[in-house]
Structures are given as C-alpha cells and as structure tokens.
PDB file of C-alpha atoms and ligand atoms in Angstrom:
ATOM      1  CA  MET A   1       0.000   0.000   0.000  1.00  0.00           C
ATOM      2  CA  LYS A   2       1.496   3.298  -1.051  1.00  0.00           C
ATOM      3  CA  GLN A   3      -1.203   5.673  -2.304  1.00  0.00           C
ATOM      4  CA  ILE A   4      -3.425   6.846   0.521  1.00  0.00           C
ATOM      5  CA  VAL A   5      -6.433   9.157   0.262  1.00  0.00           C
ATOM      6  CA  VAL A   6      -7.705  10.895   3.387  1.00  0.00           C
ATOM      7  CA  LEU A   7     -11.198  12.276   2.929  1.00  0.00           C
ATOM      8  CA  GLY A   8     -12.081  15.099   5.311  1.00  0.00           C
ATOM      9  CA  ALA A   9      -9.487  17.618   6.494  1.00  0.00           C
ATOM     10  CA  GLY A  10     -10.912  18.395   9.926  1.00  0.00           C
ATOM     11  CA  THR A  11      -9.521  17.567  13.370  1.00  0.00           C
ATOM     12  CA  MET A  12      -8.872  13.919  12.490  1.00  0.00           C
ATOM     13  CA  GLY A  13      -8.148  14.146   8.761  1.00  0.00           C
ATOM     14  CA  ASN A  14      -5.119  16.385   9.227  1.00  0.00           C
ATOM     15  CA  GLY A  15      -3.692  14.102  11.930  1.00  0.00           C
ATOM     16  CA  ILE A  16      -4.189  10.983   9.784  1.00  0.00           C
ATOM     17  CA  ALA A  17      -2.572  12.654   6.743  1.00  0.00           C
ATOM     18  CA  HIS A  18       0.334  13.851   8.953  1.00  0.00           C
ATOM     19  CA  THR A  19       0.948  10.326  10.302  1.00  0.00           C
ATOM     20  CA  PHE A  20       0.881   8.576   6.911  1.00  0.00           C
ATOM     21  CA  ALA A  21       3.069  11.255   5.273  1.00  0.00           C
ATOM     22  CA  LEU A  22       5.663  10.981   8.037  1.00  0.00           C
ATOM     23  CA  HIS A  23       5.795   7.229   7.366  1.00  0.00           C
ATOM     24  CA  LYS A  24       6.619   7.844   3.695  1.00  0.00           C
ATOM     25  CA  PHE A  25       3.194   7.170   2.167  1.00  0.00           C
ATOM     26  CA  ASN A  26       1.882   9.392  -0.635  1.00  0.00           C
ATOM     27  CA  VAL A  27      -1.173  11.146   0.750  1.00  0.00           C
ATOM     28  CA  THR A  28      -3.950  13.006  -1.032  1.00  0.00           C
ATOM     29  CA  LEU A  29      -6.004  15.030   1.442  1.00  0.00           C
ATOM     30  CA  ILE A  30      -9.496  15.897   0.184  1.00  0.00           C
ATOM     31  CA  ASP A  31     -12.154  18.212   1.620  1.00  0.00           C
ATOM     32  CA  THR A  32     -15.094  19.984  -0.009  1.00  0.00           C
ATOM     33  CA  ASP A  33     -14.345  23.059   2.096  1.00  0.00           C
ATOM     34  CA  SER A  34     -11.169  24.678   0.707  1.00  0.00           C
ATOM     35  CA  ALA A  35     -10.713  26.857   3.813  1.00  0.00           C
ATOM     36  CA  ARG A  36     -10.637  23.698   6.003  1.00  0.00           C
ATOM     37  CA  LEU A  37      -8.165  22.189   3.558  1.00  0.00           C
ATOM     38  CA  GLU A  38      -5.811  25.161   3.767  1.00  0.00           C
ATOM     39  CA  ASN A  39      -6.143  25.225   7.525  1.00  0.00           C
ATOM     40  CA  ALA A  40      -5.339  21.484   7.709  1.00  0.00           C
ATOM     41  CA  VAL A  41      -2.130  21.848   5.698  1.00  0.00           C
ATOM     42  CA  ASN A  42      -1.038  24.755   7.951  1.00  0.00           C
ATOM     43  CA  THR A  43      -1.842  22.682  11.041  1.00  0.00           C
ATOM     44  CA  ILE A  44       0.219  19.751   9.724  1.00  0.00           C
ATOM     45  CA  GLU A  45       3.161  22.064   9.067  1.00  0.00           C
ATOM     46  CA  ARG A  46       2.895  23.564  12.579  1.00  0.00           C
ATOM     47  CA  ASN A  47       2.650  20.145  14.224  1.00  0.00           C
ATOM     48  CA  LEU A  48       5.632  18.800  12.256  1.00  0.00           C
ATOM     49  CA  GLU A  49       7.632  21.868  13.309  1.00  0.00           C
ATOM     50  CA  ARG A  50       6.703  21.135  16.932  1.00  0.00           C
ATOM     51  CA  GLN A  51       8.109  17.608  16.484  1.00  0.00           C
ATOM     52  CA  VAL A  52      11.341  19.073  15.036  1.00  0.00           C
ATOM     53  CA  LYS A  53      11.668  21.382  18.067  1.00  0.00           C
ATOM     54  CA  LYS A  54      11.099  18.418  20.409  1.00  0.00           C
ATOM     55  CA  GLY A  55      13.784  16.458  18.555  1.00  0.00           C
ATOM     56  CA  THR A  56      11.488  13.542  17.620  1.00  0.00           C
ATOM     57  CA  ILE A  57      12.052  14.210  13.889  1.00  0.00           C
ATOM     58  CA  ASP A  58      14.619  16.274  11.966  1.00  0.00           C
ATOM     59  CA  GLN A  59      14.118  19.091   9.450  1.00  0.00           C
ATOM     60  CA  SER A  60      14.563  16.808   6.418  1.00  0.00           C
ATOM     61  CA  GLU A  61      11.882  14.384   7.718  1.00  0.00           C
ATOM     62  CA  LYS A  62       9.540  17.338   8.157  1.00  0.00           C
ATOM     63  CA  GLU A  63      10.165  18.516   4.602  1.00  0.00           C
ATOM     64  CA  GLU A  64       9.816  15.015   3.168  1.00  0.00           C
ATOM     65  CA  ALA A  65       6.513  14.520   5.034  1.00  0.00           C
ATOM     66  CA  LEU A  66       5.144  17.812   3.677  1.00  0.00           C
ATOM     67  CA  SER A  67       6.227  16.906   0.142  1.00  0.00           C
ATOM     68  CA  ASN A  68       4.309  13.599   0.484  1.00  0.00           C
ATOM     69  CA  ILE A  69       0.994  15.467   0.892  1.00  0.00           C
ATOM     70  CA  THR A  70      -1.171  16.806  -1.933  1.00  0.00           C
ATOM     71  CA  SER A  71      -4.441  18.557  -1.132  1.00  0.00           C
ATOM     72  CA  THR A  72      -7.494  19.035  -3.317  1.00  0.00           C
ATOM     73  CA  SER A  73     -11.221  19.664  -3.168  1.00  0.00           C
ATOM     74  CA  VAL A  74     -11.877  17.422  -6.187  1.00  0.00           C
ATOM     75  CA  LEU A  75     -13.068  13.970  -5.102  1.00  0.00           C
ATOM     76  CA  SER A  76     -11.862  12.105  -8.167  1.00  0.00           C
ATOM     77  CA  GLU A  77      -8.293  13.410  -7.745  1.00  0.00           C
ATOM     78  CA  GLY A  78      -6.193  10.808  -6.021  1.00  0.00           C
ATOM     79  CA  ILE A  79      -9.019   8.303  -5.612  1.00  0.00           C
ATOM     80  CA  THR A  80      -8.655   6.734  -9.058  1.00  0.00           C
ATOM     81  CA  ASN A  81      -5.200   5.356  -8.180  1.00  0.00           C
ATOM     82  CA  ALA A  82      -5.589   4.890  -4.413  1.00  0.00           C
ATOM     83  CA  ASP A  83      -4.692   1.703  -2.546  1.00  0.00           C
ATOM     84  CA  LEU A  84      -6.501   2.820   0.591  1.00  0.00           C
ATOM     85  CA  ILE A  85      -9.124   5.492   1.188  1.00  0.00           C
ATOM     86  CA  ILE A  86      -9.670   6.607   4.772  1.00  0.00           C
ATOM     87  CA  GLU A  87     -12.878   8.534   5.210  1.00  0.00           C
ATOM     88  CA  ALA A  88     -12.799  11.056   8.075  1.00  0.00           C
ATOM     89  CA  VAL A  89     -15.721  13.379   7.273  1.00  0.00           C
ATOM     90  CA  THR A  90     -18.536  14.604   9.523  1.00  0.00           C
ATOM     91  CA  GLU A  91     -20.063  11.932  11.782  1.00  0.00           C
ATOM     92  CA  ASP A  92     -23.294  11.525   9.789  1.00  0.00           C
ATOM     93  CA  LEU A  93     -24.542   8.260   8.284  1.00  0.00           C
ATOM     94  CA  GLU A  94     -26.127   9.874   5.227  1.00  0.00           C
ATOM     95  CA  ILE A  95     -23.053  11.955   4.326  1.00  0.00           C
ATOM     96  CA  LYS A  96     -20.727   8.983   4.828  1.00  0.00           C
ATOM     97  CA  SER A  97     -22.946   6.487   2.922  1.00  0.00           C
ATOM     98  CA  ASP A  98     -23.230   8.874   0.001  1.00  0.00           C
ATOM     99  CA  LEU A  99     -19.429   9.236  -0.071  1.00  0.00           C
ATOM    100  CA  PHE A 100     -18.866   5.482   0.186  1.00  0.00           C
ATOM    101  CA  ARG A 101     -21.123   5.006  -2.865  1.00  0.00           C
ATOM    102  CA  LYS A 102     -19.089   7.565  -4.850  1.00  0.00           C
ATOM    103  CA  ILE A 103     -15.677   6.295  -3.678  1.00  0.00           C
ATOM    104  CA  ASP A 104     -16.638   2.718  -4.595  1.00  0.00           C
ATOM    105  CA  GLU A 105     -17.350   3.815  -8.161  1.00  0.00           C
ATOM    106  CA  LEU A 106     -14.110   5.814  -8.480  1.00  0.00           C
ATOM    107  CA  CYS A 107     -11.417   3.723  -6.791  1.00  0.00           C
ATOM    108  CA  PRO A 108      -9.542   0.701  -8.213  1.00  0.00           C
ATOM    109  CA  THR A 109     -10.982  -2.788  -7.589  1.00  0.00           C
ATOM    110  CA  HIS A 110      -8.118  -3.749  -5.234  1.00  0.00           C
ATOM    111  CA  ALA A 111      -8.570  -0.676  -2.998  1.00  0.00           C
ATOM    112  CA  ILE A 112      -9.715  -0.897   0.612  1.00  0.00           C
ATOM    113  CA  ILE A 113     -12.173   1.683   1.907  1.00  0.00           C
ATOM    114  CA  ALA A 114     -11.795   2.450   5.608  1.00  0.00           C
ATOM    115  CA  SER A 115     -13.779   4.738   7.863  1.00  0.00           C
ATOM    116  CA  ASN A 116     -12.435   6.636  10.850  1.00  0.00           C
ATOM    117  CA  THR A 117     -15.977   6.838  12.227  1.00  0.00           C
ATOM    118  CA  SER A 118     -16.284   6.924  16.021  1.00  0.00           C
ATOM    119  CA  SER A 119     -19.551   5.040  16.167  1.00  0.00           C
ATOM    120  CA  ILE A 120     -21.392   4.556  12.853  1.00  0.00           C
ATOM    121  CA  SER A 121     -21.948   0.983  11.658  1.00  0.00           C
ATOM    122  CA  ILE A 122     -19.182  -0.245   9.331  1.00  0.00           C
ATOM    123  CA  THR A 123     -21.696  -2.811   8.026  1.00  0.00           C
ATOM    124  CA  ALA A 124     -24.053   0.035   7.017  1.00  0.00           C
ATOM    125  CA  LEU A 125     -21.248   1.907   5.220  1.00  0.00           C
ATOM    126  CA  ALA A 126     -20.115  -1.312   3.499  1.00  0.00           C
ATOM    127  CA  SER A 127     -23.648  -1.879   2.230  1.00  0.00           C
ATOM    128  CA  ALA A 128     -23.395   1.368   0.231  1.00  0.00           C
ATOM    129  CA  THR A 129     -20.602  -0.281  -1.809  1.00  0.00           C
ATOM    130  CA  LYS A 130     -20.195  -3.306  -4.052  1.00  0.00           C
ATOM    131  CA  ARG A 131     -17.105  -4.410  -2.103  1.00  0.00           C
ATOM    132  CA  PRO A 132     -18.252  -5.042   1.511  1.00  0.00           C
ATOM    133  CA  ALA A 133     -15.360  -7.479   2.082  1.00  0.00           C
ATOM    134  CA  GLN A 134     -12.944  -4.573   1.494  1.00  0.00           C
ATOM    135  CA  VAL A 135     -14.627  -2.141   3.903  1.00  0.00           C
ATOM    136  CA  VAL A 136     -13.304  -1.793   7.440  1.00  0.00           C
ATOM    137  CA  GLY A 137     -13.161   0.612  10.380  1.00  0.00           C
ATOM    138  CA  MET A 138      -9.763   2.214  11.049  1.00  0.00           C
ATOM    139  CA  HIS A 139     -10.455   4.336  14.091  1.00  0.00           C
ATOM    140  CA  PHE A 140      -7.559   6.584  15.062  1.00  0.00           C
ATOM    141  CA  MET A 141      -7.515   8.512  18.335  1.00  0.00           C
ATOM    142  CA  ASN A 142      -7.072  12.255  18.738  1.00  0.00           C
ATOM    143  CA  PRO A 143      -4.371  13.642  18.413  1.00  0.00           C
ATOM    144  CA  VAL A 144      -3.452  11.051  15.778  1.00  0.00           C
ATOM    145  CA  PRO A 145       0.331  11.655  15.604  1.00  0.00           C
ATOM    146  CA  ILE A 146       0.592  11.035  19.349  1.00  0.00           C
ATOM    147  CA  MET A 147      -2.025   8.454  20.330  1.00  0.00           C
ATOM    148  CA  LYS A 148      -0.972   4.824  19.964  1.00  0.00           C
ATOM    149  CA  LEU A 149      -4.337   3.069  19.608  1.00  0.00           C
ATOM    150  CA  VAL A 150      -6.103   2.187  16.364  1.00  0.00           C
ATOM    151  CA  GLU A 151      -9.419   0.357  16.774  1.00  0.00           C
ATOM    152  CA  VAL A 152      -9.818  -1.920  13.742  1.00  0.00           C
ATOM    153  CA  ILE A 153     -13.500  -2.659  13.263  1.00  0.00           C
ATOM    154  CA  ARG A 154     -14.713  -5.645  11.304  1.00  0.00           C
ATOM    155  CA  GLY A 155     -18.058  -5.148   9.592  1.00  0.00           C
ATOM    156  CA  TYR A 156     -20.354  -8.113   8.956  1.00  0.00           C
ATOM    157  CA  GLU A 157     -18.622  -8.942   5.680  1.00  0.00           C
ATOM    158  CA  THR A 158     -15.073  -7.594   6.235  1.00  0.00           C
ATOM    159  CA  SER A 159     -12.683 -10.278   4.982  1.00  0.00           C
ATOM    160  CA  ASP A 160      -9.775 -11.705   6.999  1.00  0.00           C
ATOM    161  CA  ASP A 161      -7.458 -10.381   4.294  1.00  0.00           C
ATOM    162  CA  THR A 162      -8.763  -6.789   4.683  1.00  0.00           C
ATOM    163  CA  ALA A 163      -8.631  -6.899   8.497  1.00  0.00           C
ATOM    164  CA  THR A 164      -5.092  -8.336   8.451  1.00  0.00           C
ATOM    165  CA  LYS A 165      -3.856  -5.711   5.978  1.00  0.00           C
ATOM    166  CA  ILE A 166      -5.226  -2.880   8.141  1.00  0.00           C
ATOM    167  CA  MET A 167      -3.847  -4.379  11.382  1.00  0.00           C
ATOM    168  CA  ASN A 168      -0.397  -4.656   9.722  1.00  0.00           C
ATOM    169  CA  LEU A 169      -0.625  -1.159   8.305  1.00  0.00           C
ATOM    170  CA  ALA A 170      -1.417   0.287  11.751  1.00  0.00           C
ATOM    171  CA  THR A 171       1.703  -1.448  13.094  1.00  0.00           C
ATOM    172  CA  GLU A 172       3.735   0.032  10.226  1.00  0.00           C
ATOM    173  CA  LEU A 173       2.563   3.464  11.424  1.00  0.00           C
ATOM    174  CA  ASP A 174       3.963   2.639  14.909  1.00  0.00           C
ATOM    175  CA  LYS A 175       0.462   2.278  16.302  1.00  0.00           C
ATOM    176  CA  VAL A 176      -1.073  -0.542  18.300  1.00  0.00           C
ATOM    177  CA  PRO A 177      -4.119  -2.020  16.537  1.00  0.00           C
ATOM    178  CA  VAL A 178      -6.929  -3.647  18.504  1.00  0.00           C
ATOM    179  CA  GLU A 179      -9.585  -5.626  16.633  1.00  0.00           C
ATOM    180  CA  VAL A 180     -13.210  -5.179  17.662  1.00  0.00           C
ATOM    181  CA  ASN A 181     -16.618  -6.101  16.274  1.00  0.00           C
ATOM    182  CA  ASP A 182     -19.137  -3.776  14.704  1.00  0.00           C
ATOM    183  CA  TYR A 183     -21.635  -2.629  17.363  1.00  0.00           C
ATOM    184  CA  PRO A 184     -22.578   1.007  18.121  1.00  0.00           C
ATOM    185  CA  GLY A 185     -19.625   2.984  19.481  1.00  0.00           C
ATOM    186  CA  PHE A 186     -17.372  -0.117  19.187  1.00  0.00           C
ATOM    187  CA  ILE A 187     -15.327  -0.205  22.433  1.00  0.00           C
ATOM    188  CA  ALA A 188     -13.662   3.207  22.793  1.00  0.00           C
ATOM    189  CA  ASN A 189     -16.749   5.391  22.522  1.00  0.00           C
ATOM    190  CA  ARG A 190     -19.186   2.944  24.082  1.00  0.00           C
ATOM    191  CA  ILE A 191     -17.221   3.443  27.289  1.00  0.00           C
ATOM    192  CA  LEU A 192     -15.904   7.015  26.880  1.00  0.00           C
ATOM    193  CA  MET A 193     -19.099   8.812  25.754  1.00  0.00           C
ATOM    194  CA  PRO A 194     -21.352   7.753  28.660  1.00  0.00           C
ATOM    195  CA  MET A 195     -18.630   9.087  30.997  1.00  0.00           C
ATOM    196  CA  ILE A 196     -18.481  12.423  29.151  1.00  0.00           C
ATOM    197  CA  ASN A 197     -22.298  12.632  29.019  1.00  0.00           C
ATOM    198  CA  GLU A 198     -22.545  11.905  32.763  1.00  0.00           C
ATOM    199  CA  SER A 199     -20.060  14.675  33.527  1.00  0.00           C
ATOM    200  CA  ILE A 200     -22.177  17.095  31.451  1.00  0.00           C
ATOM    201  CA  PHE A 201     -25.270  15.955  33.410  1.00  0.00           C
ATOM    202  CA  ALA A 202     -23.373  16.632  36.670  1.00  0.00           C
ATOM    203  CA  LEU A 203     -22.640  20.182  35.459  1.00  0.00           C
ATOM    204  CA  TYR A 204     -26.249  20.650  34.196  1.00  0.00           C
ATOM    205  CA  GLU A 205     -27.673  19.516  37.543  1.00  0.00           C
ATOM    206  CA  GLY A 206     -25.316  21.843  39.459  1.00  0.00           C
ATOM    207  CA  VAL A 207     -23.541  19.033  41.319  1.00  0.00           C
ATOM    208  CA  ALA A 208     -20.225  20.828  40.734  1.00  0.00           C
ATOM    209  CA  GLY A 209     -18.591  23.427  38.459  1.00  0.00           C
ATOM    210  CA  ARG A 210     -16.667  22.558  35.277  1.00  0.00           C
ATOM    211  CA  GLU A 211     -13.186  22.919  36.850  1.00  0.00           C
ATOM    212  CA  GLU A 212     -14.244  20.868  39.867  1.00  0.00           C
ATOM    213  CA  ILE A 213     -15.632  18.038  37.693  1.00  0.00           C
ATOM    214  CA  ASP A 214     -12.469  17.950  35.597  1.00  0.00           C
ATOM    215  CA  GLN A 215     -10.245  18.157  38.681  1.00  0.00           C
ATOM    216  CA  VAL A 216     -11.960  15.174  40.342  1.00  0.00           C
ATOM    217  CA  MET A 217     -11.359  12.995  37.288  1.00  0.00           C
ATOM    218  CA  LYS A 218      -7.783  14.200  36.742  1.00  0.00           C
ATOM    219  CA  LEU A 219      -6.570  13.905  40.328  1.00  0.00           C
ATOM    220  CA  GLY A 220      -8.881  11.132  41.501  1.00  0.00           C
ATOM    221  CA  MET A 221      -8.770   8.810  38.493  1.00  0.00           C
ATOM    222  CA  ALA A 222      -5.403   9.820  37.000  1.00  0.00           C
ATOM    223  CA  HIS A 223      -7.023  10.918  33.732  1.00  0.00           C
ATOM    224  CA  PRO A 224      -4.633  13.214  31.823  1.00  0.00           C
ATOM    225  CA  MET A 225      -7.529  15.508  30.890  1.00  0.00           C
ATOM    226  CA  GLY A 226     -10.891  16.142  32.581  1.00  0.00           C
ATOM    227  CA  PRO A 227     -14.007  14.878  30.739  1.00  0.00           C
ATOM    228  CA  LEU A 228     -15.343  18.376  29.938  1.00  0.00           C
ATOM    229  CA  GLN A 229     -11.960  19.476  28.615  1.00  0.00           C
ATOM    230  CA  LEU A 230     -11.822  16.243  26.595  1.00  0.00           C
ATOM    231  CA  ALA A 231     -15.312  16.906  25.177  1.00  0.00           C
ATOM    232  CA  ASP A 232     -14.101  20.347  23.986  1.00  0.00           C
ATOM    233  CA  PHE A 233     -11.082  18.679  22.433  1.00  0.00           C
ATOM    234  CA  ILE A 234     -13.144  16.035  20.601  1.00  0.00           C
ATOM    235  CA  GLY A 235     -15.842  18.534  19.499  1.00  0.00           C
ATOM    236  CA  LEU A 236     -19.259  18.765  21.158  1.00  0.00           C
ATOM    237  CA  ASP A 237     -21.002  18.090  17.827  1.00  0.00           C
ATOM    238  CA  VAL A 238     -18.987  14.875  17.463  1.00  0.00           C
ATOM    239  CA  CYS A 239     -19.848  13.835  21.067  1.00  0.00           C
ATOM    240  CA  SER A 240     -23.539  14.525  20.453  1.00  0.00           C
ATOM    241  CA  ALA A 241     -23.515  12.579  17.166  1.00  0.00           C
ATOM    242  CA  ILE A 242     -21.850   9.556  18.822  1.00  0.00           C
ATOM    243  CA  LEU A 243     -24.299   9.558  21.742  1.00  0.00           C
ATOM    244  CA  THR A 244     -27.184   9.668  19.269  1.00  0.00           C
ATOM    245  CA  VAL A 245     -25.756   6.615  17.451  1.00  0.00           C
ATOM    246  CA  LEU A 246     -25.500   4.770  20.819  1.00  0.00           C
ATOM    247  CA  TYR A 247     -29.015   5.856  21.815  1.00  0.00           C
ATOM    248  CA  ASP A 248     -30.567   4.802  18.494  1.00  0.00           C
ATOM    249  CA  GLY A 249     -28.452   1.655  18.123  1.00  0.00           C
ATOM    250  CA  PHE A 250     -29.191   0.179  21.561  1.00  0.00           C
ATOM    251  CA  GLY A 251     -32.611   1.792  22.050  1.00  0.00           C
ATOM    252  CA  ASN A 252     -31.557   2.555  25.624  1.00  0.00           C
ATOM    253  CA  PRO A 253     -32.350   5.963  27.213  1.00  0.00           C
ATOM    254  CA  LYS A 254     -29.135   5.833  29.267  1.00  0.00           C
ATOM    255  CA  TYR A 255     -27.292   7.056  26.155  1.00  0.00           C
ATOM    256  CA  ALA A 256     -29.556  10.084  25.475  1.00  0.00           C
ATOM    257  CA  PRO A 257     -27.392  13.230  25.060  1.00  0.00           C
ATOM    258  CA  CYS A 258     -27.683  15.630  28.020  1.00  0.00           C
ATOM    259  CA  PRO A 259     -29.952  18.628  27.185  1.00  0.00           C
ATOM    260  CA  LEU A 260     -27.044  20.968  28.007  1.00  0.00           C
ATOM    261  CA  LEU A 261     -24.892  19.255  25.362  1.00  0.00           C
ATOM    262  CA  THR A 262     -27.687  19.562  22.792  1.00  0.00           C
ATOM    263  CA  LYS A 263     -28.158  23.258  23.650  1.00  0.00           C
ATOM    264  CA  MET A 264     -24.453  24.012  23.290  1.00  0.00           C
ATOM    265  CA  VAL A 265     -24.288  22.244  19.911  1.00  0.00           C
ATOM    266  CA  THR A 266     -27.327  24.284  18.759  1.00  0.00           C
ATOM    267  CA  ALA A 267     -25.525  27.472  19.872  1.00  0.00           C
ATOM    268  CA  ARG A 268     -22.419  26.292  17.882  1.00  0.00           C
ATOM    269  CA  LYS A 269     -20.306  26.224  21.047  1.00  0.00           C
ATOM    270  CA  LEU A 270     -18.463  23.163  19.768  1.00  0.00           C
ATOM    271  CA  GLY A 271     -15.250  23.319  21.799  1.00  0.00           C
ATOM    272  CA  ILE A 272     -11.726  24.094  20.597  1.00  0.00           C
ATOM    273  CA  LYS A 273     -12.693  24.196  16.908  1.00  0.00           C
ATOM    274  CA  THR A 274     -15.079  27.133  17.450  1.00  0.00           C
ATOM    275  CA  LYS A 275     -12.914  28.591  20.263  1.00  0.00           C
ATOM    276  CA  GLU A 276     -15.642  28.032  22.872  1.00  0.00           C
ATOM    277  CA  GLY A 277     -17.198  25.006  24.529  1.00  0.00           C
ATOM    278  CA  PHE A 278     -17.134  24.310  28.253  1.00  0.00           C
ATOM    279  CA  TYR A 279     -14.022  26.511  28.247  1.00  0.00           C
ATOM    280  CA  LYS A 280     -12.898  29.463  26.084  1.00  0.00           C
ATOM    281  CA  TYR A 281      -9.835  29.273  23.811  1.00  0.00           C
ATOM    282  CA  ASP A 282      -7.776  32.030  22.151  1.00  0.00           C
TER     283      ASP A 282
HETATM  284  N1  NAD B   1     -12.766  14.548  16.919  1.00  0.00           N
HETATM  285  C1  NAD B   1     -12.293  13.447  17.462  1.00  0.00           C
HETATM  286  O1  NAD B   1     -11.693  13.466  18.540  1.00  0.00           O
HETATM  287  C2  NAD B   1     -12.478  12.125  16.758  1.00  0.00           C
HETATM  288  C3  NAD B   1     -11.751  10.999  17.214  1.00  0.00           C
HETATM  289  C4  NAD B   1     -11.852   9.801  16.506  1.00  0.00           C
HETATM  290  C5  NAD B   1     -12.684   9.711  15.409  1.00  0.00           C
HETATM  291  N2  NAD B   1     -13.411  10.814  14.993  1.00  0.00           N
HETATM  292  C6  NAD B   1     -14.253  10.673  13.800  1.00  0.00           C
HETATM  293  O2  NAD B   1     -13.553  11.210  12.699  1.00  0.00           O
HETATM  294  C7  NAD B   1     -14.482  11.755  11.741  1.00  0.00           C
HETATM  295  C8  NAD B   1     -14.157  13.215  11.498  1.00  0.00           C
HETATM  296  O3  NAD B   1     -14.252  13.893  12.722  1.00  0.00           O
HETATM  297  P1  NAD B   1     -13.547  15.307  12.960  1.00  0.00           P
HETATM  298  O4  NAD B   1     -13.558  15.552  14.421  1.00  0.00           O
HETATM  299  O5  NAD B   1     -12.284  15.374  12.192  1.00  0.00           O
HETATM  300  O6  NAD B   1     -14.643  16.268  12.269  1.00  0.00           O
HETATM  301  P2  NAD B   1     -14.481  17.788  11.763  1.00  0.00           P
HETATM  302  O7  NAD B   1     -15.817  18.396  11.885  1.00  0.00           O
HETATM  303  O8  NAD B   1     -13.312  18.440  12.430  1.00  0.00           O
HETATM  304  O9  NAD B   1     -14.081  17.598  10.205  1.00  0.00           O
HETATM  305  C9  NAD B   1     -14.916  17.005   9.264  1.00  0.00           C
HETATM  306  C10 NAD B   1     -14.469  17.471   7.890  1.00  0.00           C
HETATM  307  O10 NAD B   1     -15.207  16.752   6.891  1.00  0.00           O
HETATM  308  C11 NAD B   1     -15.439  17.630   5.807  1.00  0.00           C
HETATM  309  N3  NAD B   1     -16.526  17.095   4.972  1.00  0.00           N
HETATM  310  C12 NAD B   1     -17.848  17.019   5.269  1.00  0.00           C
HETATM  311  N4  NAD B   1     -18.514  16.434   4.246  1.00  0.00           N
HETATM  312  C13 NAD B   1     -17.581  16.126   3.292  1.00  0.00           C
HETATM  313  C14 NAD B   1     -17.644  15.511   2.018  1.00  0.00           C
HETATM  314  N5  NAD B   1     -18.801  15.090   1.527  1.00  0.00           N
HETATM  315  N6  NAD B   1     -16.492  15.345   1.311  1.00  0.00           N
HETATM  316  C15 NAD B   1     -15.306  15.776   1.815  1.00  0.00           C
HETATM  317  N7  NAD B   1     -15.187  16.380   3.032  1.00  0.00           N
HETATM  318  C16 NAD B   1     -16.311  16.550   3.760  1.00  0.00           C
HETATM  319  C17 NAD B   1     -15.749  18.965   6.469  1.00  0.00           C
HETATM  320  O11 NAD B   1     -15.551  20.048   5.569  1.00  0.00           O
HETATM  321  C18 NAD B   1     -14.736  18.969   7.626  1.00  0.00           C
HETATM  322  O12 NAD B   1     -13.529  19.606   7.258  1.00  0.00           O
HETATM  323  C19 NAD B   1     -15.873  11.533  12.328  1.00  0.00           C
HETATM  324  O13 NAD B   1     -16.397  10.344  11.816  1.00  0.00           O
HETATM  325  C20 NAD B   1     -15.586  11.392  13.823  1.00  0.00           C
HETATM  326  O14 NAD B   1     -16.558  10.637  14.494  1.00  0.00           O
HETATM  327  C21 NAD B   1     -13.316  12.019  15.637  1.00  0.00           C
END
C-alpha cells in the first residue's frame, strides 16, 4: 500500500494525513471546504515543526513529510489510483454512505475503503458499496500523531485479508491495533461517551462546576484531561452525534445526550474548533 487518500481535512483528517506522510506514504487530502483544507495543511506544518523542536524528527523528515501530501477539493483526484481510502468526514450516516457510494465507483478494484468513524456501523457503510469485504473501520484517536491506539472494526462482511492488511498497516505506522466487532460505538466510545455525558449531566444539575468536575477525574482517576476538557477537544457536535448513534443503536435511554450538550451544539459552542465550549480558547 502506497497511495493513501484521506477524505475530510478536519480535526482527524489532518492528523491521519500527517501520520501517513511521516511514514513515507503518498497522501492526497481531500475536503469539499477549501478553507478547512488550507487550515489542515497549515496545522500539519505547525505540528511537524513542533516535532522538530522536540527532537522527535529532523528538518529533512519534516520537509519530506510535507512533500508527500497533496491537497485538493476534487473527489476524483487521487481516488482513481488509491490503494486505501480513509474517510474522516462529519459523523453523519447519510453523508458517509453517500461518499462510500461515490468512492466505490471511483477507486480501483483492489482498494480498501476504511472509515475513521467513532460510532457509525461499518456494516451500514459497506452496504453502500459493491465491495463489503474490502470495507473496514480504522479508528484513530485524537491527536493522531501522538495516540498509539487504532481500533480496527470488522463489519459483517469484512474479509480476513482486509482486516489483516489494516492491522499490519497500523503497526507500520507505529500504532497498536486492537480488533473489535461492529456494534454502536465499538469499544472506545461505548465506554468514553457515557462518561463524558454523565459529567455534562453533573454540570447541568449543578452538582459541581466545570473545573471541579475535571479536577476530580484528573486527580482522583489519573485521567490526563478532565471529561469536559476532553469533550471540547473532541468537538461537542462529534460527542452529540456519537451519543445519538448509541441511543438509536441500543434503544436505551441511558445514552440520550444531556440537554445541556444539545443546547451548546445548537448554539455552535463546539469546543476548541469554534474557540468556545465548556471553556474558552484564544
Ligand atoms: N474529533 C475526534 O476526537 C475524533 C476521534 C476519533 C474519530 N473521529 C471521527 O472522525 C471523523 C471526522 O471527525 P472530525 O472531528 O475530524 O470532524 P471535523 O468536523 O473536524 O471535520 C470534518 C471534515 O469533513 C469535511 N466534509 C464534510 N462532508 C464532506 C464531504 N462530503 N467530502 C469531503 N469532506 C467533507 C468537512 O468540511 C470537515 O472539514 C468523524 O467520523 C468522527 O466521528 C473524531
């Protein structure tokens, strides 16, 4: 596998492109929003520079990584000769299914189509294509260049060959792959999101303030980041979308998004990406 397409240049897309490019893959980064695309390339450059300053990579590795990335807002560019397409667009079943249908028509027959979805059914996305055996979940964690885990999700028809290739690829990227089955939220978000939602309920009910809630979880449970700070980091819209998938998928009210979360998403207070969520950012 050499030619990689990353679809979606948001929080996750830029991190995935960064990681592949640093490992000498050719990456085409695609987004319909050219401002997001430009922003993503600037973010990658800044983050690579940070790695140079830390001494984890040298200047020539930074330059090589940047030269491995091409960006475009034209879907067909890059896809027609891709070995692997990783979709990292907005967490929405309709948007993703529509893209999977288009990608399936454009990419070569040998190509694997992976989704970085946090919670949406890989089986549902695979059913939008004519190659369900070559569809898989490749769920990176945020921030991608730093976090070791990749959840590899097998849809109903994902073949052993596809799953093995993606597990091996994750290892090549210096990540640790963990294979899981396709149920709402998989493992990571099935456990993480109820904790974040509960902390928002605690704030909503006035049990404690935001700093106090985060402090309890940082100092008491040795979490590196409090749950409200983490929600801002992930994006409140993403958290709300994942909780909705859990709620609909299991039909269990315990997953219903807290009304405060819904209100903040409606007000576009989405966390770091809009400079305000539970906290404010400059
Ligand atoms: N944010 C996280 O911490 C996190 C962690 C793991 C996985 N994920 C998953 O990764 C995916 C992306 O999340 P994100 O946080 O990067 O979202 P984001 O909102 O930061 O970025 C999404 C990007 O997709 C683009 N997009 C939307 N429709 C498109 C289309 N049809 N074609 C091309 N580009 C399109 C948007 O312009 C935007 O730039 C989601 O499935 C999410 O669940 C997110």
